[in-house]
Amino acid sequence: MSTSAISVREGEVLALLGEHLSNAEISSRLFISVRTVESHVSALLRKLDVADRRALARRAAELARAERPRPASALPTPLTAFVGRVRERAELAEAVKTRRQVTAVGPGGVGKTRLALAVAAQAAGDFPDGVWFVDLAPVLDPGRVGAAVAAVVGVGEQPGRGIDEAVLAALADRQALLVLDNCEQIRDGVAPFLERLLVACPLLRVLATSRARMMVPFERVFPVPPLSFADGGDSEAVTLFMERAAAVGRPPDPAVRERIAALCERLDGMALAIELAAARWPTLGLDGLTAGLSDQLRILAGGPRVDVRHRSVRAALDWSHDLLEPHDRALLRRISVFAMPFTADAATEVAAFAPLDPAAVADGLGRLAEQSLLTATPSAAGTRYQALETIRQYGTERLADAAELTDVRSRHLGRCLARATALAAAEAEGPDRHARFDALAEDMRAALAWAAGRPEQRADAYRLALTMGELTFARNLLGEAQQRFEQAAALAGAGAGAGAAALREAAAVAGCRRLGDDMLRLHRAAAEAARRAGDIAGAGRDLATAATVAYRFSSEFTRVPTVDEVTAVLAEARELSAGGDPAAEAALALAEAAVLADAFGAVQGAVDNTAHETVGRAERAVELAGRAGDPVAESAALDALSGALTWAGDSFGAAAAARRRIAVLQPVPGTPAATHERMDALAMAAGTALGVGDLPQARRWGRQLADQPLFAEVGHHAMSWLLIADAFAGRAEEVLAGSTEFLDSWRRSGRQRSFSLGPAAASVAMTHGLRGDHEARADWLAVVDRAGTASEHRHGYGAVFDALVLLHHGDPDAALLRLAPEPDQVWKWVSWIWLHWYVALRAEASVLAGHPNARDRIAAARSTVAGNPVATAQLDRAEGLLDGDATRQLAAAAAFDAAGCPYQAARTLLLAGPAHVQDGRAALAGLGLTGG
């Protein structure tokens, strides 16, 4: 049987059968009844011609493997060939296949990374979802392990959740291999991340390399031995030496293989030590190598022999270092501060001071690469150099021994600060800006980590932290951006107003992340920082903003602040704002509109607030914000006004206020606060445009919202208003296509609730209802129950969407029952953006159901919707039906078309009489809908 006969829903059930879920679990996951699941399982057994659920599960795995696109390998390409280790490769490959997590353990220089790369490349065919390699050597902060994995896997941040949670969700069903290299220096961060990852991602395998085991559940430790030298001249160790020596010059004569074997034995078979020795073959020959290394090993022989292998690598490094010219020694130790690959120009900036001449740096880098102390890789921006982590650590030791550590680190910090500042400048915009940030990011992090703990570097550390906050925000690394702004505030000092400014930026980033608790905490912290700095008006402004946040974004809190808590904050803000500062007065006015008059319709707000009082307070906030000259504050005040006007029933006023927000914010640079405000403004503009029947404009703003970079990882939020606009217009294909992204993203997000997610899911349910797919509609109504709020669905958008479906299928009595309450009986839920739709549908249902007050309801509705092209056409059609005026009905069809609502135009033809039914059905079919 072809899988093309399997429906979309059956495909979803089949996939979950492949995860060996029960019918009850599938029901919960897909928001459908157990009986529906049973029906789908029976259909799948029949269509796929298999005997039982086990066979279905096996078939699901086969189909998933066959249909999932093959990902590109994310493994780095080594510059030299891998040599030997046949037994270890086979054993480690088998361990990776059979164990959840394997840690390749061994001292630095033994060859763990190369072995892991070879095994990962060999095993790639067993992992249909890909193989990823994450080098943790540059990562100094244990809290950034998840971020490092996310950068390689291609997972972005999602508002409302941390990057670690986003990674876990993205990899939850992936049959993939993750290679984590150089775990030892941040084992405290790797271990807890791995534990969570392996629990959340049952199909994932992890291969780690470390100098010590991770001590996590599922771990299998694989000790990586040195290269074998037991076979003398034919051993793996000798083969490696011969291969590397030939690569840098004249290959050794096979006749000396046994003598080379003795040398490799002295080096304990350590791969790095052998490669360093082989690099010197062309200049020293075997006798020189033997004599030089023998001296080094003899010097170390008297010490403790706890770890001979570490000592042999150290001996090779000391020997190789001592053979360098003094200038090259200086260069080697100084470039050890680079965490990422670097150019000759970068090395010159950091390392070129006495006794090292700037002109000699490029030649010196070449010589170090020739001696295998650096790797050199060509790139579009020129050759880039990098040292192995073991050599970097050795260079850092030498840097300290030479008493240059502070000097070189300071130069590295200065370079990072200068580059970060240039990158943050307006002229740095360009298609490669992100790539330039990525190339510099780990060095900036390393420089900041070093400088943050040194009082003499505090000023530069503050500037770098602040600039990194800006850069990481622009790079859509919101979690780190918030962290850097908070770090900058801590570095600014107790008496500096700059600390409060940085905390305000952090609060704005938290807003972009939809973290209400953090927004409130950070605005209150900013107030305290401003108070310490003597900025009393600033402290009052921050506390007023904190109070506003508690009500304006109440749905984004894990613990909603109580009325008493917020009222206390507002009272304190009022005391501090008594000095007449315009910005503080504007912020206080907005807070009073939010808290005292509930302009934003908060979770903790009263249901019975006075709409006209709310409008008055919001208008005052707008006026004061305009006087203060702060566009972001003015937009927030306009948001309050837009909300207040909806409660007052002035939908056009609400839409006009929302449009003003777009205009006010248009020239403002993309700071975190402006970006947060702009995203909210686009959502409100799209919603209020829908409310007054401007479907084309609602779709344009919905599209702009969906295209916001910060929404890249949250398709459910990005698509919400676009889905609703397309659903009202009747564009079924667009709705169904967008609904897949919406649902997948919403599930990955942890099934969040939001004021816009419920209506978006309901619009998809409505579209399925208009298509006659009542089972799919029921499934999506279950999503509505999880994504939205019950009161809004029952009295507001739910009534509108349900009535549209019921009228479409010729059940006006049921539609009228759904719209039975007078609008003022459910004013808060209807008055938002649904008022015009509610009263127009109620009037039409009254006509079609033969209600005695139908004509009065049409007349009453006209005064409410005057100026709304869609609702007015709907009332014209209803009156034409009531009067039997076909001409007026056809005129309404043309009006619907002109207003960008082809669904209602097509439905009008169905209602206009037998002569037009065929055209109406054809028009509906063209939209992907069925005839009513």
JSON list of N, CA and C in Angstrom, two decimals, residues 46 145 163 170 216 310 394 411 566 613 703 880:
[
{"chain": "A", "resi": 46, "resn": "ARG", "atom": "N", "xyz": [-4.94, -1.65, 8.34]},
{"chain": "A", "resi": 46, "resn": "ARG", "atom": "CA", "xyz": [-5.53, -2.07, 7.07]},
{"chain": "A", "resi": 46, "resn": "ARG", "atom": "C", "xyz": [-4.74, -1.52, 5.89]},
{"chain": "A", "resi": 145, "resn": "VAL", "atom": "N", "xyz": [27.50, 25.66, 27.94]},
{"chain": "A", "resi": 145, "resn": "VAL", "atom": "CA", "xyz": [27.63, 24.40, 27.21]},
{"chain": "A", "resi": 145, "resn": "VAL", "atom": "C", "xyz": [26.46, 24.22, 26.24]},
{"chain": "A", "resi": 163, "resn": "ILE", "atom": "N", "xyz": [18.05, 28.58, 26.38]},
{"chain": "A", "resi": 163, "resn": "ILE", "atom": "CA", "xyz": [18.66, 27.92, 25.22]},
{"chain": "A", "resi": 163, "resn": "ILE", "atom": "C", "xyz": [18.83, 26.42, 25.48]},
{"chain": "A", "resi": 170, "resn": "ALA", "atom": "N", "xyz": [14.72, 20.46, 20.52]},
{"chain": "A", "resi": 170, "resn": "ALA", "atom": "CA", "xyz": [15.09, 20.24, 19.12]},
{"chain": "A", "resi": 170, "resn": "ALA", "atom": "C", "xyz": [15.65, 18.85, 18.88]},
{"chain": "A", "resi": 216, "resn": "VAL", "atom": "N", "xyz": [28.34, 10.81, 34.96]},
{"chain": "A", "resi": 216, "resn": "VAL", "atom": "CA", "xyz": [26.91, 10.99, 34.72]},
{"chain": "A", "resi": 216, "resn": "VAL", "atom": "C", "xyz": [26.28, 9.63, 34.45]},
{"chain": "A", "resi": 310, "resn": "HIS", "atom": "N", "xyz": [51.68, 12.06, 30.59]},
{"chain": "A", "resi": 310, "resn": "HIS", "atom": "CA", "xyz": [51.69, 13.52, 30.66]},
{"chain": "A", "resi": 310, "resn": "HIS", "atom": "C", "xyz": [53.13, 14.02, 30.58]},
{"chain": "A", "resi": 394, "resn": "TYR", "atom": "N", "xyz": [50.10, 24.91, 27.41]},
{"chain": "A", "resi": 394, "resn": "TYR", "atom": "CA", "xyz": [51.55, 24.99, 27.61]},
{"chain": "A", "resi": 394, "resn": "TYR", "atom": "C", "xyz": [52.03, 26.43, 27.39]},
{"chain": "A", "resi": 411, "resn": "ARG", "atom": "N", "xyz": [46.52, 43.31, 26.26]},
{"chain": "A", "resi": 411, "resn": "ARG", "atom": "CA", "xyz": [46.52, 43.64, 24.83]},
{"chain": "A", "resi": 411, "resn": "ARG", "atom": "C", "xyz": [45.40, 42.88, 24.12]},
{"chain": "A", "resi": 566, "resn": "VAL", "atom": "N", "xyz": [1.88, 44.90, 43.52]},
{"chain": "A", "resi": 566, "resn": "VAL", "atom": "CA", "xyz": [2.06, 45.92, 42.49]},
{"chain": "A", "resi": 566, "resn": "VAL", "atom": "C", "xyz": [1.63, 47.29, 42.99]},
{"chain": "A", "resi": 613, "resn": "GLU", "atom": "N", "xyz": [-12.91, 56.04, 32.36]},
{"chain": "A", "resi": 613, "resn": "GLU", "atom": "CA", "xyz": [-11.79, 56.42, 33.23]},
{"chain": "A", "resi": 613, "resn": "GLU", "atom": "C", "xyz": [-10.49, 55.87, 32.68]},
{"chain": "A", "resi": 703, "resn": "ARG", "atom": "N", "xyz": [2.42, 39.67, 8.47]},
{"chain": "A", "resi": 703, "resn": "ARG", "atom": "CA", "xyz": [3.60, 39.17, 7.75]},
{"chain": "A", "resi": 703, "resn": "ARG", "atom": "C", "xyz": [4.88, 39.81, 8.30]},
{"chain": "A", "resi": 880, "resn": "GLY", "atom": "N", "xyz": [-30.39, 42.57, 2.88]},
{"chain": "A", "resi": 880, "resn": "GLY", "atom": "CA", "xyz": [-30.85, 42.11, 1.58]},
{"chain": "A", "resi": 880, "resn": "GLY", "atom": "C", "xyz": [-31.58, 40.79, 1.69]}
]
